Short mmCIF file of C-alpha atoms in Angstrom, two decimals:
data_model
loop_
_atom_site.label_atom_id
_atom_site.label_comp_id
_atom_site.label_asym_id
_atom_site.label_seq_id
_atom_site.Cartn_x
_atom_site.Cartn_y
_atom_site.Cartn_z
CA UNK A 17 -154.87 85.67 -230.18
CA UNK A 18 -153.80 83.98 -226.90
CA UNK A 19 -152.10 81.67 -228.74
CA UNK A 20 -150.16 84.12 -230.99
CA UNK A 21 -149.47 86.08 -227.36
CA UNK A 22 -148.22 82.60 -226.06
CA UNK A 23 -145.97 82.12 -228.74
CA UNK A 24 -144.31 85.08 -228.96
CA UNK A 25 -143.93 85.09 -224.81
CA UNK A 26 -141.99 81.28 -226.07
CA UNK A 27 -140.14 82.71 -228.41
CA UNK A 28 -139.29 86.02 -226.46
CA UNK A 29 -138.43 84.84 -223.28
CA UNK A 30 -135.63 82.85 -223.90
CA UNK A 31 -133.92 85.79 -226.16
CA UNK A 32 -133.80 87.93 -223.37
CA UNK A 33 -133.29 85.87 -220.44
CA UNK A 34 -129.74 85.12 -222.55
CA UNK A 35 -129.28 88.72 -223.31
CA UNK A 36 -129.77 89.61 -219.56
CA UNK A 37 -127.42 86.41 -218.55
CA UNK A 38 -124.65 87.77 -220.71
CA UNK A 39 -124.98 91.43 -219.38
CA UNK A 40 -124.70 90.26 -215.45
CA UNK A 41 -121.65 87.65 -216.83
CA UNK A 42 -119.76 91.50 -218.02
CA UNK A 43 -120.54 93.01 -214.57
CA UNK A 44 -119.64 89.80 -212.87
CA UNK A 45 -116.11 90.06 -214.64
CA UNK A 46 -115.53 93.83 -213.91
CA UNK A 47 -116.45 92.75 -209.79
CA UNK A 48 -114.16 90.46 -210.17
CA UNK A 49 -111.44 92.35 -211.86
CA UNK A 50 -112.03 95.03 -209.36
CA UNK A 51 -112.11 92.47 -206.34
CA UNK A 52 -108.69 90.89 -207.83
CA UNK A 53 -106.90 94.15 -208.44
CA UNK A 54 -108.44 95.23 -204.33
CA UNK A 55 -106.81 92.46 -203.03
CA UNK A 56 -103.50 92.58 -204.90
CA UNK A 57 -103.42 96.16 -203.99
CA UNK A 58 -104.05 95.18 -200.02
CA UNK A 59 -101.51 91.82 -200.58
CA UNK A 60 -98.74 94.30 -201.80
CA UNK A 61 -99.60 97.20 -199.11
CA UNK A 62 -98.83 94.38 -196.44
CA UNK A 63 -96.04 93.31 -198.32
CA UNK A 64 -94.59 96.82 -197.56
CA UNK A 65 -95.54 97.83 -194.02
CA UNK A 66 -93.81 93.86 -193.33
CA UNK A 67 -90.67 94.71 -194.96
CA UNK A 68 -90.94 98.48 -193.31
CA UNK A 69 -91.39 97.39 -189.80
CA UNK A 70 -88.35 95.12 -189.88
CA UNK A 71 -86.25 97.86 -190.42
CA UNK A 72 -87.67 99.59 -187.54
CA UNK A 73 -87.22 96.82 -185.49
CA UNK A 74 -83.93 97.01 -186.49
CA UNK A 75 -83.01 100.46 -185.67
CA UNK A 76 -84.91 100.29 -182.00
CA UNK A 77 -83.22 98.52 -178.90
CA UNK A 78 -86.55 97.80 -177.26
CA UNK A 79 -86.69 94.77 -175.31
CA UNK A 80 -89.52 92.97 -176.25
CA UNK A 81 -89.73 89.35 -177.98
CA UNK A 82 -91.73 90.22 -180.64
CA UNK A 83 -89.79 93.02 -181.55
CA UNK A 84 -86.32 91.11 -181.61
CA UNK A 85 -87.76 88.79 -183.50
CA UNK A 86 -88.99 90.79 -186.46
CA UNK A 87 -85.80 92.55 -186.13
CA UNK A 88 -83.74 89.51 -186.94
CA UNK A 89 -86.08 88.56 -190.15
CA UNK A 90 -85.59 91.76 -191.63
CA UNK A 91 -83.66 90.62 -194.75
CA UNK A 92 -86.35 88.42 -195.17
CA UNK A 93 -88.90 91.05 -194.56
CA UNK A 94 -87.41 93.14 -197.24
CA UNK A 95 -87.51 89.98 -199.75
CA UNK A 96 -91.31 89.97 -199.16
CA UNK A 97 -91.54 93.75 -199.63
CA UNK A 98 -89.87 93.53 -203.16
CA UNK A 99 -92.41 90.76 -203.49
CA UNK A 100 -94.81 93.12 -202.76
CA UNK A 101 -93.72 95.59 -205.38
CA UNK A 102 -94.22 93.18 -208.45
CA UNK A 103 -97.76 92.28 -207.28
CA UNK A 104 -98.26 96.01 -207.16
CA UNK A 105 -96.69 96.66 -210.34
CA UNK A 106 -98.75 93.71 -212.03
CA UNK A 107 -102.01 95.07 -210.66
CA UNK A 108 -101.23 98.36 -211.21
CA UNK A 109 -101.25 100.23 -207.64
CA UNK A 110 -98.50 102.76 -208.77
CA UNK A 111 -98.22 104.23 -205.61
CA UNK A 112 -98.21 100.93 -203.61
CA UNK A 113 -95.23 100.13 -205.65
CA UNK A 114 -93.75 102.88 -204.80
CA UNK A 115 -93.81 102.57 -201.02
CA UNK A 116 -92.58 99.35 -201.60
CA UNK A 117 -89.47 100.30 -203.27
CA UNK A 118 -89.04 103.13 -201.13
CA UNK A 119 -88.96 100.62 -198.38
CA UNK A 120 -86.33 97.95 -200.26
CA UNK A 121 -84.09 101.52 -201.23
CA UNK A 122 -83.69 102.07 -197.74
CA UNK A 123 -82.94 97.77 -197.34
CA UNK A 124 -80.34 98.34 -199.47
CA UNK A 125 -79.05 101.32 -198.25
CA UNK A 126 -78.51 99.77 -194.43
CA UNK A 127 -76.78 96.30 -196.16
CA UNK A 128 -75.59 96.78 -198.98
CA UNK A 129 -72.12 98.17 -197.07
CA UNK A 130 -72.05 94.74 -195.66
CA UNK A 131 -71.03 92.98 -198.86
CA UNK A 132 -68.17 95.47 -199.41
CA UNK A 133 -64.88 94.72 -197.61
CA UNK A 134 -63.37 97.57 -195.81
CA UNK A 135 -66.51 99.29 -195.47
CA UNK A 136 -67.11 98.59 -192.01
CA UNK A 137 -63.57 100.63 -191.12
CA UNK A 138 -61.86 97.88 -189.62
CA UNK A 139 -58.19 98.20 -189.51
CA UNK A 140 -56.22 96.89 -192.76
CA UNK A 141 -54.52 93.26 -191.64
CA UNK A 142 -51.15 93.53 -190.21
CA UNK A 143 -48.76 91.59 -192.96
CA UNK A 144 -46.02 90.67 -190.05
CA UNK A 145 -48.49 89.67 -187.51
CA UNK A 146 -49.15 85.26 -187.56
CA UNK A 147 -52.46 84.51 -188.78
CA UNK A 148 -54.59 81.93 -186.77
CA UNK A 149 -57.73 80.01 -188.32
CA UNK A 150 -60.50 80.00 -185.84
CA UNK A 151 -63.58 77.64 -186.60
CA UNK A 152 -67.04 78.22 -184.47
CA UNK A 153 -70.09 75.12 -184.16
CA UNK A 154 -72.69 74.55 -182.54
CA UNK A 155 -73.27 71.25 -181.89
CA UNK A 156 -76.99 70.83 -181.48
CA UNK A 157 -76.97 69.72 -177.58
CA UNK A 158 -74.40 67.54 -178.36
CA UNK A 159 -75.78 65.82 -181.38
CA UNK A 160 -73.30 66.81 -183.98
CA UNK A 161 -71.17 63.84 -185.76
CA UNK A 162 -67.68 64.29 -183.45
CA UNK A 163 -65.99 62.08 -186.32
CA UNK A 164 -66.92 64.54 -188.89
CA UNK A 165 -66.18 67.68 -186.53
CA UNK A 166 -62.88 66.14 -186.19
CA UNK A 167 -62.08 65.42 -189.72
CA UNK A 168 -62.84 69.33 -190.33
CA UNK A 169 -60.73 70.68 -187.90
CA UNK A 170 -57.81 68.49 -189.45
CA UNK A 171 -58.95 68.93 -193.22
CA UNK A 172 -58.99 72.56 -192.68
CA UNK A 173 -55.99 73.35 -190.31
CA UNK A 174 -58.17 74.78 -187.51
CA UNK A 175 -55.84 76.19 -184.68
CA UNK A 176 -58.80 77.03 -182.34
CA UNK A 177 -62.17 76.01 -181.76
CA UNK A 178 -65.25 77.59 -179.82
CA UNK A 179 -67.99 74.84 -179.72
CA UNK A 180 -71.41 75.53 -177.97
CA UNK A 181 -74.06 73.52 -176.80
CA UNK A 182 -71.59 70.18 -175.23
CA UNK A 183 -72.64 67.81 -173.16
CA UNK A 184 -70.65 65.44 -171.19
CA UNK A 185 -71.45 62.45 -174.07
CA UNK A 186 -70.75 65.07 -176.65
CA UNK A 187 -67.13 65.71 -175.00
CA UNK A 188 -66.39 62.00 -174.46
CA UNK A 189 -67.48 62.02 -178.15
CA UNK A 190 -64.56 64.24 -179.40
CA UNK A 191 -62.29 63.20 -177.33
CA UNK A 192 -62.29 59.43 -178.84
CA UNK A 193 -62.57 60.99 -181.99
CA UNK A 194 -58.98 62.32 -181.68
CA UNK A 195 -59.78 66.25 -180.92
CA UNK A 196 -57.11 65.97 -178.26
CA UNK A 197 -54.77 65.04 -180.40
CA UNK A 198 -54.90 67.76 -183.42
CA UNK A 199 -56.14 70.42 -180.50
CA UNK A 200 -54.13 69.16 -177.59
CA UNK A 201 -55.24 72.27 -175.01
CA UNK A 202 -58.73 72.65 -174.17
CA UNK A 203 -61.42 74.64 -171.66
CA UNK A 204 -64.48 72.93 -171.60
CA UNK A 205 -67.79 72.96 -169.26
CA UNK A 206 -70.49 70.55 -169.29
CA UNK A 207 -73.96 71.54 -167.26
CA UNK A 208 -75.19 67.61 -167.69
CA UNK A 209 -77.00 67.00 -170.69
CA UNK A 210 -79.04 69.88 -171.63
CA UNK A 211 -76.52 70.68 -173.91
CA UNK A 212 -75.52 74.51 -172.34
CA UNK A 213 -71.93 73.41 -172.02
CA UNK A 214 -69.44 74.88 -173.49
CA UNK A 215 -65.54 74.65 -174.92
CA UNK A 216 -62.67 76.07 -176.55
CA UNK A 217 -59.90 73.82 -178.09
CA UNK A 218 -56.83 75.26 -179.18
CA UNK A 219 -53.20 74.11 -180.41
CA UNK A 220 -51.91 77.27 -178.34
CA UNK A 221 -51.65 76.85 -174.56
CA UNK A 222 -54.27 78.59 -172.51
CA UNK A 223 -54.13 80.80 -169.61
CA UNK A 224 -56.60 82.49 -167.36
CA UNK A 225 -59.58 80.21 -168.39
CA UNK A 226 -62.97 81.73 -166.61
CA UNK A 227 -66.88 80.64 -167.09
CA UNK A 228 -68.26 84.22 -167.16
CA UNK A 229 -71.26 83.48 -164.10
CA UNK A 230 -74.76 84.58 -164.26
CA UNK A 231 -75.52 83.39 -168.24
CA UNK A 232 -77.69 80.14 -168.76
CA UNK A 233 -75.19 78.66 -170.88
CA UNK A 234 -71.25 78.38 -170.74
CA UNK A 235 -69.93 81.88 -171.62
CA UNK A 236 -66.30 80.95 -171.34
CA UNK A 237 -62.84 83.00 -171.67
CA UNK A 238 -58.92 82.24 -172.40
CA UNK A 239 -55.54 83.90 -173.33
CA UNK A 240 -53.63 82.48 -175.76
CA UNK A 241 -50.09 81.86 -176.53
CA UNK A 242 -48.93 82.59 -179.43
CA UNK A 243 -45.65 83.89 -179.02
CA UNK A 244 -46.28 87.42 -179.22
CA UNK A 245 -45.41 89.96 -176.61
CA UNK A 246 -49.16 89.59 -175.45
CA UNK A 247 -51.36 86.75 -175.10
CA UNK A 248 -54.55 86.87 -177.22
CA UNK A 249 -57.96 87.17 -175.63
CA UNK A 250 -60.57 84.91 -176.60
CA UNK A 251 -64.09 84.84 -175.65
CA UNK A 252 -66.20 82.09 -176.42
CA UNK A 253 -69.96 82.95 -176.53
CA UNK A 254 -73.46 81.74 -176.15
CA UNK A 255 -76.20 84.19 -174.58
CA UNK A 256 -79.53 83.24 -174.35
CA UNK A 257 -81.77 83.00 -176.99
CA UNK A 258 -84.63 85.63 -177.27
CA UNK A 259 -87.09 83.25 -178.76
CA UNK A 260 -86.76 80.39 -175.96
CA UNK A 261 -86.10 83.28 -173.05
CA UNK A 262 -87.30 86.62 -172.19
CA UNK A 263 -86.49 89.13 -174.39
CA UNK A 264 -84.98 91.35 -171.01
CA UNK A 265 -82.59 88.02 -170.34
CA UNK A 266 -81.33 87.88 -173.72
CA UNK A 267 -80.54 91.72 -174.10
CA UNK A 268 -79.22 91.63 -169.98
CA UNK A 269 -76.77 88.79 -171.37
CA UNK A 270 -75.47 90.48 -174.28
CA UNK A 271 -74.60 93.83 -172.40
CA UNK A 272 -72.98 91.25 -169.76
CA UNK A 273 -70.76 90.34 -172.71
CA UNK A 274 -70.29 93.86 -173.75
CA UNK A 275 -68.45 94.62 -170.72
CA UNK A 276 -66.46 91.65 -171.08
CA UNK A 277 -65.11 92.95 -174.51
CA UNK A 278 -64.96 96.57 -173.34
CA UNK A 279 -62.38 94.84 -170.31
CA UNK A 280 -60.67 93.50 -173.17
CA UNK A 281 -60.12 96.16 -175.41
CA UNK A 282 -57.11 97.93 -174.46
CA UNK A 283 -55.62 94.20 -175.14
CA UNK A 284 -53.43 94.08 -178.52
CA UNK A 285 -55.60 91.15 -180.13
CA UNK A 286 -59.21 90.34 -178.93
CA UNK A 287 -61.49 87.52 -180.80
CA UNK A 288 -64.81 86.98 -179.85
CA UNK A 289 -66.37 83.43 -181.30
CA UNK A 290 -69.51 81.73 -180.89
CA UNK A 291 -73.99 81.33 -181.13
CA UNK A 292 -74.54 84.93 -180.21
CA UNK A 293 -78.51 83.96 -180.46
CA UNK A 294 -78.18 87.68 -182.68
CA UNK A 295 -77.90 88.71 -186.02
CA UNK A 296 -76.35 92.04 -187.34
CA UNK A 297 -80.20 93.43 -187.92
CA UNK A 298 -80.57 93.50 -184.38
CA UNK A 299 -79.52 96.40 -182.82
CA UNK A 300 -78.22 94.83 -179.43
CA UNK A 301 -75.63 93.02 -181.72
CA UNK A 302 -74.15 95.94 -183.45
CA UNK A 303 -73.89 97.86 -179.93
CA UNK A 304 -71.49 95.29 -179.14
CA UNK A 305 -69.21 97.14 -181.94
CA UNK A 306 -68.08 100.07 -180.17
CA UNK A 307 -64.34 100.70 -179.47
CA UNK A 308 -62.48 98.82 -182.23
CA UNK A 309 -64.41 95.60 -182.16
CA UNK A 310 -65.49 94.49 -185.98
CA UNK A 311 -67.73 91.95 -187.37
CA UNK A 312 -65.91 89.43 -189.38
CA UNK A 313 -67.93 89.01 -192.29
CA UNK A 314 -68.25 92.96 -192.86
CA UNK A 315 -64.94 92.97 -192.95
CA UNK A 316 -64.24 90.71 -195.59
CA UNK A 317 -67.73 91.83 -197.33
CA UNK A 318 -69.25 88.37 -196.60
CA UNK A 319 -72.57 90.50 -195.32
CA UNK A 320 -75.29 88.75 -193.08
CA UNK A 321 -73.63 85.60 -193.53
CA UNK A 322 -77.37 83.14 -192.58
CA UNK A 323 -76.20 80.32 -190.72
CA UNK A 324 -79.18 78.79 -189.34
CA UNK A 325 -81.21 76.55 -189.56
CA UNK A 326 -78.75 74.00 -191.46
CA UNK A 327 -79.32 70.25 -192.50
CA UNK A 328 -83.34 71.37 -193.35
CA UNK A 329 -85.27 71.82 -196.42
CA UNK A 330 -85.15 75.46 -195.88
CA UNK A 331 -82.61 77.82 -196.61
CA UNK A 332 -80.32 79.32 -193.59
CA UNK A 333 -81.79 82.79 -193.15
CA UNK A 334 -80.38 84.14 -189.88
CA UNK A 335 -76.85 84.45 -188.98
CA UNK A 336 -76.27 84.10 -184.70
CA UNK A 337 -73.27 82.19 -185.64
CA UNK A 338 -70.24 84.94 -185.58
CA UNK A 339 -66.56 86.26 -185.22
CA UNK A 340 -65.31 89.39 -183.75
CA UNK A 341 -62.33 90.86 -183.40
CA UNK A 342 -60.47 93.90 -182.49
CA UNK A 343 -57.14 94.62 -182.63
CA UNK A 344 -56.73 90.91 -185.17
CA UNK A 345 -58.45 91.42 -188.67
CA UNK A 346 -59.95 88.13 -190.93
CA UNK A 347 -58.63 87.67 -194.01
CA UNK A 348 -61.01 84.77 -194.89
CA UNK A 349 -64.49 83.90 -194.15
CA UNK A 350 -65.86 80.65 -194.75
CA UNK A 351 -69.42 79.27 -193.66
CA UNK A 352 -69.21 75.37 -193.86
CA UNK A 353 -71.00 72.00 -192.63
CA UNK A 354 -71.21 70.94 -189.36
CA UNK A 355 -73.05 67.57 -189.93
CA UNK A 356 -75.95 66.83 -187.34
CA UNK A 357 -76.39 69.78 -186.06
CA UNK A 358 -79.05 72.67 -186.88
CA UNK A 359 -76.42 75.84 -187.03
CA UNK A 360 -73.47 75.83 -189.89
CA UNK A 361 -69.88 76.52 -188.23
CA UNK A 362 -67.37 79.23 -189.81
CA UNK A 363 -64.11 79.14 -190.27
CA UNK A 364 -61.78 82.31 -190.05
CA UNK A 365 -58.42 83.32 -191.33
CA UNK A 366 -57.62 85.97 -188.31
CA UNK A 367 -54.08 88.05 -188.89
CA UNK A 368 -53.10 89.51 -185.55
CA UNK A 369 -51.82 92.99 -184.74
CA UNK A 370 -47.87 93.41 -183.81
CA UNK A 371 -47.95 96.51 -182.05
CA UNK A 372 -44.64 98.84 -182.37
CA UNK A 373 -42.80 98.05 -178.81
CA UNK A 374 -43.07 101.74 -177.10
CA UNK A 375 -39.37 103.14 -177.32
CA UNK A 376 -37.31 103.27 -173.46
CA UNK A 377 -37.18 106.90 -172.48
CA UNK A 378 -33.37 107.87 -172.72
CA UNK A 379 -31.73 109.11 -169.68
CA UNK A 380 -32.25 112.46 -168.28
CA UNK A 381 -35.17 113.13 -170.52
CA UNK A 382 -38.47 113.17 -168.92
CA UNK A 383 -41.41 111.49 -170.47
CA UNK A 384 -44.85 113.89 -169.16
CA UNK A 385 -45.04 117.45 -168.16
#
């Protein structure tokens, strides 16, 4: 009998012991299914609030670093949000989805304008006013390839240039390269060889050449002659940036430069060309866009325009290299190569404004009450 017992224990045991392993395999499976579809469901939720907060960010002017910051990756943010809604979709959080494309709606919404021309309002090009090409670089504290700078400016008829970040080597540089010769009038400051000098070369003369004081780098100003009844103002820009600085000294710079343009504004043509350390996402940049002044690439519907980093294995996915003008509207916007350095330059077709001369009052007639 004990054997009999013991045999069918042998015999038994095994059975079940499989029969049990296969039942805690299924529940195994379903916790894991349920643990899988938990953390999609959390991935994609984070996804969201990312690509949500960016756009926040955008629409405060709070002066705080970390806030600037996600302000200018907002595109990106918004990327990762749509991201966010496939993983959602996949995994089947319906209402996580949702958000998520509630969130990328309203992405659209605030750029989509940007890759339309005219839809920023500027003012429809003059067709008798000259048209100037303006190219913008950074130079990477000096470290760009002058010969190849050089070669652009001539390849491309550039008939001004804002550069950023010169040093005294760096000028030197250009100058032997022949920049003098194809741009033969020139501002240019050189703090040593940090590389916050500054310069604008142009193949008009200059007048009334300042370096804006209190800004960390070379902020730097010129008229220019270009045969029309009034000179042209051109600033040439490069506030602080809010991820080396404080986020207070970056903003305080920018409003600096807002009252340089506001100066400006009653002027016929005003261009504005340079690193503005900003993107169009963050708010202190558009709230330099007040009384006529115009982002270049909205108006020619080139939108965000990235321009940094260049010469990397990533992508350029912030654009702080920019053109704006009031008065002057661009025709053409082109974002090129500026070899050695980490920013890409732009090149501008800019048509200036011809005002109407303002008839002489006749005699005897009297021109106010």
């Amino acid at each position: 009998m004990r054997l009999i017992l013991g045999y069918h224990l042998e015999r038994s045991g095994p059975a079940n012991t499989a029969a049990d392993l296969a039942g805690g395999g299924h529940d195994r499976e379903v916790i894991d299914y349920r643990t899988a579809r938990l953390a999609a469901g959390v991935f994609a939720a984070i996804c969201g609030l990312s690509g949500a907060l960016g756009l926040l960010a955008s629409a405060v002017s709070v002066e705080n670093r970390f806030v600037v910051l996600l302000a200018g990756q907002t595109p990106t943010l918004l990327v990762i949000a749509l991201v966010g809604a496939a993983v959602a979709a996949f995994a089947g959080h319906w209402a996580v989805q949702a958000a998520c494309l509630v969130v990328c709606a309203v992405g659209v919404g605030v750029l989509a304008p940007l890759y339309i021309p005219g839809a920023d309002g500027a003012a429809t090009p003059d067709p008798s006013g000259p048209s100037v090409r303006v190219m913008q670089a950074n130079t990477k504290i000096g470290r760009a390839d002058p010969a190849s700078l050089v070669r652009t400016v001539r390849d491309r008829g550039v008939d001004v240039l804002t550069v950023q970040e010169l040093t005294d080597e760096s000028i030197d540089g250009l100058q032997a390269a022949g920049l003098d010769d194809l741009l033969p009038y020139r501002f240019v400051v050189s703090y040593g060889p940090g590389g916050e000098g500054g310069g604008i070369y142009s193949r008009f003369p200059l007048s009334n050449t300042r370096n804006l004081e209190g800004y960390l780098s070379a902020n730097l100003t010129a008229d220019l002659d270009v045969g029309l009844r009034e000179p042209v103002s051109l600033l040439a820009v490069h506030p602080a940036p809010a991820y080396l600085f404080p986020a207070q000294l970056w903003a305080a710079e920018l409003r600096g430069l807002h009252g340089e343009m506001l100066a400006d504004a009653p002027r016929d043509n005003v261009i504005v060309s340079g690193d503005f350390n900003a993107s169009y996402t963050q708010r202190q940049y558009r709230e330099l866009l007040t009384d006529g002044y115009t982002d270049a690439a909205d108006q020619v519907g080139a939108g965000l325009l990235p321009t940094m980093p260049a010469n990397r294995r990533l992508p350029a996915f912030t654009g702080i290299d920019r053109i704006i003008t009031k008065g002057a509207a661009v025709t053409a916007l082109e974002r090129i190569e500026i070899v050695g350095s980490d920013h890409h330059g732009l090149v501008a077709d800019v048509r200036l404004a011809v005002p109407a001369a303002v008839p002489a009052p006749q005699n005897g007639t009297r021109t106010g009450a």
